[in-house]
C-alpha positions as CSV (number, residue, x, y, z in Angstrom):
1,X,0.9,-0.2,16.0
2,X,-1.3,1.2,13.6
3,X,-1.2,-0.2,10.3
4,X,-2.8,1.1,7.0
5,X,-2.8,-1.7,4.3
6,X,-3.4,0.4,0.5
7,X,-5.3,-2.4,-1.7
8,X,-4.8,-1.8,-5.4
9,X,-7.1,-4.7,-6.1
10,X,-10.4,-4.6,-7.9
11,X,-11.2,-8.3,-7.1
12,X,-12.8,-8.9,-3.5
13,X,-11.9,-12.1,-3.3
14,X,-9.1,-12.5,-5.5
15,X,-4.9,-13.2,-5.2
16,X,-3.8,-9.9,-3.8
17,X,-6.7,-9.8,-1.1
18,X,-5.9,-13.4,0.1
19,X,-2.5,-12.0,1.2
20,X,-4.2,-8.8,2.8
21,X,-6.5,-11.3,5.1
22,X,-3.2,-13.2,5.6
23,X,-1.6,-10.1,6.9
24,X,-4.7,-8.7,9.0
25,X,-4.9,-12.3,10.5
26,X,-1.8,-11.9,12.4
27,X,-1.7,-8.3,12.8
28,X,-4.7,-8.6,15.2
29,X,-4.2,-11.5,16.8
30,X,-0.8,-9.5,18.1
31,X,-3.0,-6.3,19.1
32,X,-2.2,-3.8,16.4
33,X,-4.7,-2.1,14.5
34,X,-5.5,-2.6,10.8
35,X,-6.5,-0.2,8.4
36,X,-7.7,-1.0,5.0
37,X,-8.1,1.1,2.1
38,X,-9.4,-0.1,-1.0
39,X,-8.0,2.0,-3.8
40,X,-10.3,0.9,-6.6
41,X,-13.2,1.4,-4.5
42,X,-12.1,5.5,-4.5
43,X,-12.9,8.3,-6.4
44,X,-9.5,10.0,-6.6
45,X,-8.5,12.4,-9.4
46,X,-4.5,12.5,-10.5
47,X,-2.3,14.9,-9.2
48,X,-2.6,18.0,-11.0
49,X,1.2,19.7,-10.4
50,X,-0.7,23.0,-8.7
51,X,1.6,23.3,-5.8
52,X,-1.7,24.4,-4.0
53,X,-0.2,21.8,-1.3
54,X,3.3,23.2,-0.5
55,X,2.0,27.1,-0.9
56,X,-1.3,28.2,0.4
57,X,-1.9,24.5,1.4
58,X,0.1,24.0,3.5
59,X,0.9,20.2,2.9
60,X,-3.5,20.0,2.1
61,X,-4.5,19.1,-1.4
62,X,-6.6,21.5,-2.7
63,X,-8.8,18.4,-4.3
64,X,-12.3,17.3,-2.9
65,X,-12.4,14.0,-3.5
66,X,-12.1,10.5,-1.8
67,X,-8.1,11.6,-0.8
68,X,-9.7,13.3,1.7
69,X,-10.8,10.0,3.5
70,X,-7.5,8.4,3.1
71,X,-5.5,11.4,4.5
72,X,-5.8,11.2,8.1
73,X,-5.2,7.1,7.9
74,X,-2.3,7.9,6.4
75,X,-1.3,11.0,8.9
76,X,-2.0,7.8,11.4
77,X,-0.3,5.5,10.0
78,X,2.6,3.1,11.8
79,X,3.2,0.9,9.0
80,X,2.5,1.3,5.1
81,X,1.8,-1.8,3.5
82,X,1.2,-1.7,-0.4
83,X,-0.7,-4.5,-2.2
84,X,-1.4,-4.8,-5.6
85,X,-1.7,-7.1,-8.2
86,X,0.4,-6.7,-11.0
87,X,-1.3,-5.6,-14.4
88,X,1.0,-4.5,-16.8
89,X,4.6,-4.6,-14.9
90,X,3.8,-2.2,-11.8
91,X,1.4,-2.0,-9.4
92,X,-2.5,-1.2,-10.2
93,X,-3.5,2.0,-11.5
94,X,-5.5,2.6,-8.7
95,X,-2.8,1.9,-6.3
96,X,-1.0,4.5,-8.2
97,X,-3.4,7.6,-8.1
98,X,-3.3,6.8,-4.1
99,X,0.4,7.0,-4.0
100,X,1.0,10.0,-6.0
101,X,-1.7,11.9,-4.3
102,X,0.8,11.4,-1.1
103,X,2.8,14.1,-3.2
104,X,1.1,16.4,-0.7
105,X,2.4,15.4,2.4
106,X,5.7,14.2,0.7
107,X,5.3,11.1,3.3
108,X,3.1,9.8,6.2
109,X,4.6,11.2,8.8
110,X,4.8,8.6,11.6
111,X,5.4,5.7,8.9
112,X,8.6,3.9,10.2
113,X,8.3,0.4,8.3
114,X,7.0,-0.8,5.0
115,X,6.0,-4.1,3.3
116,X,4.7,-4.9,-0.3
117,X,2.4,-7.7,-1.5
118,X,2.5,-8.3,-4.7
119,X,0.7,-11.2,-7.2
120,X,0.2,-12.2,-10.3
121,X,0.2,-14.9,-13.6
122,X,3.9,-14.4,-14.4
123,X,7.2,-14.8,-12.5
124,X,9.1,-11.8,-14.2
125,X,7.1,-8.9,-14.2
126,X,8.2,-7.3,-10.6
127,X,10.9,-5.3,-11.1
128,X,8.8,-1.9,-11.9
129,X,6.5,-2.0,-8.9
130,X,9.6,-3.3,-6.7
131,X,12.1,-0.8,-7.8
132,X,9.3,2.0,-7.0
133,X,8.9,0.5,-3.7
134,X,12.4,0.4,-2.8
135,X,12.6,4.2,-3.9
136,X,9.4,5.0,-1.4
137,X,11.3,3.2,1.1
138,X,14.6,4.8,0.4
139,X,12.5,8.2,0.5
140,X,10.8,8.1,3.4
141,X,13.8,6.8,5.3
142,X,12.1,3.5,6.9
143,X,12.7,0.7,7.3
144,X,11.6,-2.5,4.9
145,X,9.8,-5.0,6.1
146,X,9.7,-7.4,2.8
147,X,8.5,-8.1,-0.5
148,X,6.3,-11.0,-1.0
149,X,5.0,-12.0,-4.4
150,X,2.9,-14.7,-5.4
151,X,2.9,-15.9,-9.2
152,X,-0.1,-18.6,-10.6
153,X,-0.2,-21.3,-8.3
154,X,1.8,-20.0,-5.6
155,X,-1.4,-17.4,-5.6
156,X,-3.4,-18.3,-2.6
157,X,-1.1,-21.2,-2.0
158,X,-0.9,-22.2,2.4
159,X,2.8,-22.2,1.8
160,X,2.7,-18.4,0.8
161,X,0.1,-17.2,2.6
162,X,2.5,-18.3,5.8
163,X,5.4,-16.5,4.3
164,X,2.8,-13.5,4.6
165,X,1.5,-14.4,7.9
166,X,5.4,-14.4,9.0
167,X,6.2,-11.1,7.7
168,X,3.2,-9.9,10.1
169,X,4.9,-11.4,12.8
170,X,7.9,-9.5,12.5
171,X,5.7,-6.1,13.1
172,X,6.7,-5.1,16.6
């Protein structure tokens, strides 16, 4: 299966990516493919509401920038799994721009199955970023493959980095 992982992180090394590896780990080891995109690494303008996309576009943003790479991964794409730290009760804001750039295509269109990775400090502040993933889930019609956050010392922790590592194995 082809799998695109959408890191919202900024940190290289930090929570969010430590579930990501998790994730990748066990993904390869069972023979799929692993895509990652690193969101905060992208140049990648909001959406602008032209409708250039579902006119003359053709389900093609009429944007040059970095979109433009992520795209065909998503086209691609088997699995959608979001990760993101959580800033200020949702996911990053360069998770964000990558998402509602997907406006264009409505949804990746061989996505059957999502997952979400979510970390940070405090225990109460998932309910944003959750609710929008349940809606994305509920949208594209696929199916959900879990939620996993991580909260201060739980981040990076062996016992939640296996509950990551299982989710992967559940990718068939």
């Amino acid at each position: 299966m082809k799998i695109l992982i959408l890191n919202g992180s900024p940190r290289l090394n930090g929570n969010t990516v430590s579930m990501i590896d998790a994730l990748k780990e066990v993904a390869l080891k069972n023979g799929h493919q692993v895509d990652i995109v690193n969101a905060y690494s992208k140049n990648i303008n909001s959406c602008r509401a032209c409708e250039y996309c579902h006119t003359k576009g053709n389900g093609e943003c009429i944007q040059n920038d970095d979109m433009k790479e992520i795209y065909p991964l998503l086209k691609e794409a088997e699995i959608l799994v979001l990760a993101s730290p959580v800033y200020y009760l949702t996911m990053s804001s360069q998770l964000q721009m990558v998402i509602q750039r997907m406006y264009c295509m409505m949804q990746p269109p061989k996505v059957k199955k999502m997952a979400l990775l979510l970390s940070s400090h405090s225990p109460k502040v998932y309910d944003g970023a959750v609710s929008q993933y349940k809606s994305m889930t509920g949208f594209f019609n696929v199916e959900d493959l879990g939620v996993i956050t991580a909260f201060g010392e739980e981040n990076k922790s062996e016992a939640k980095l296996q509950e990551v590592r299982k989710l992967a194995e559940k990718i068939k």
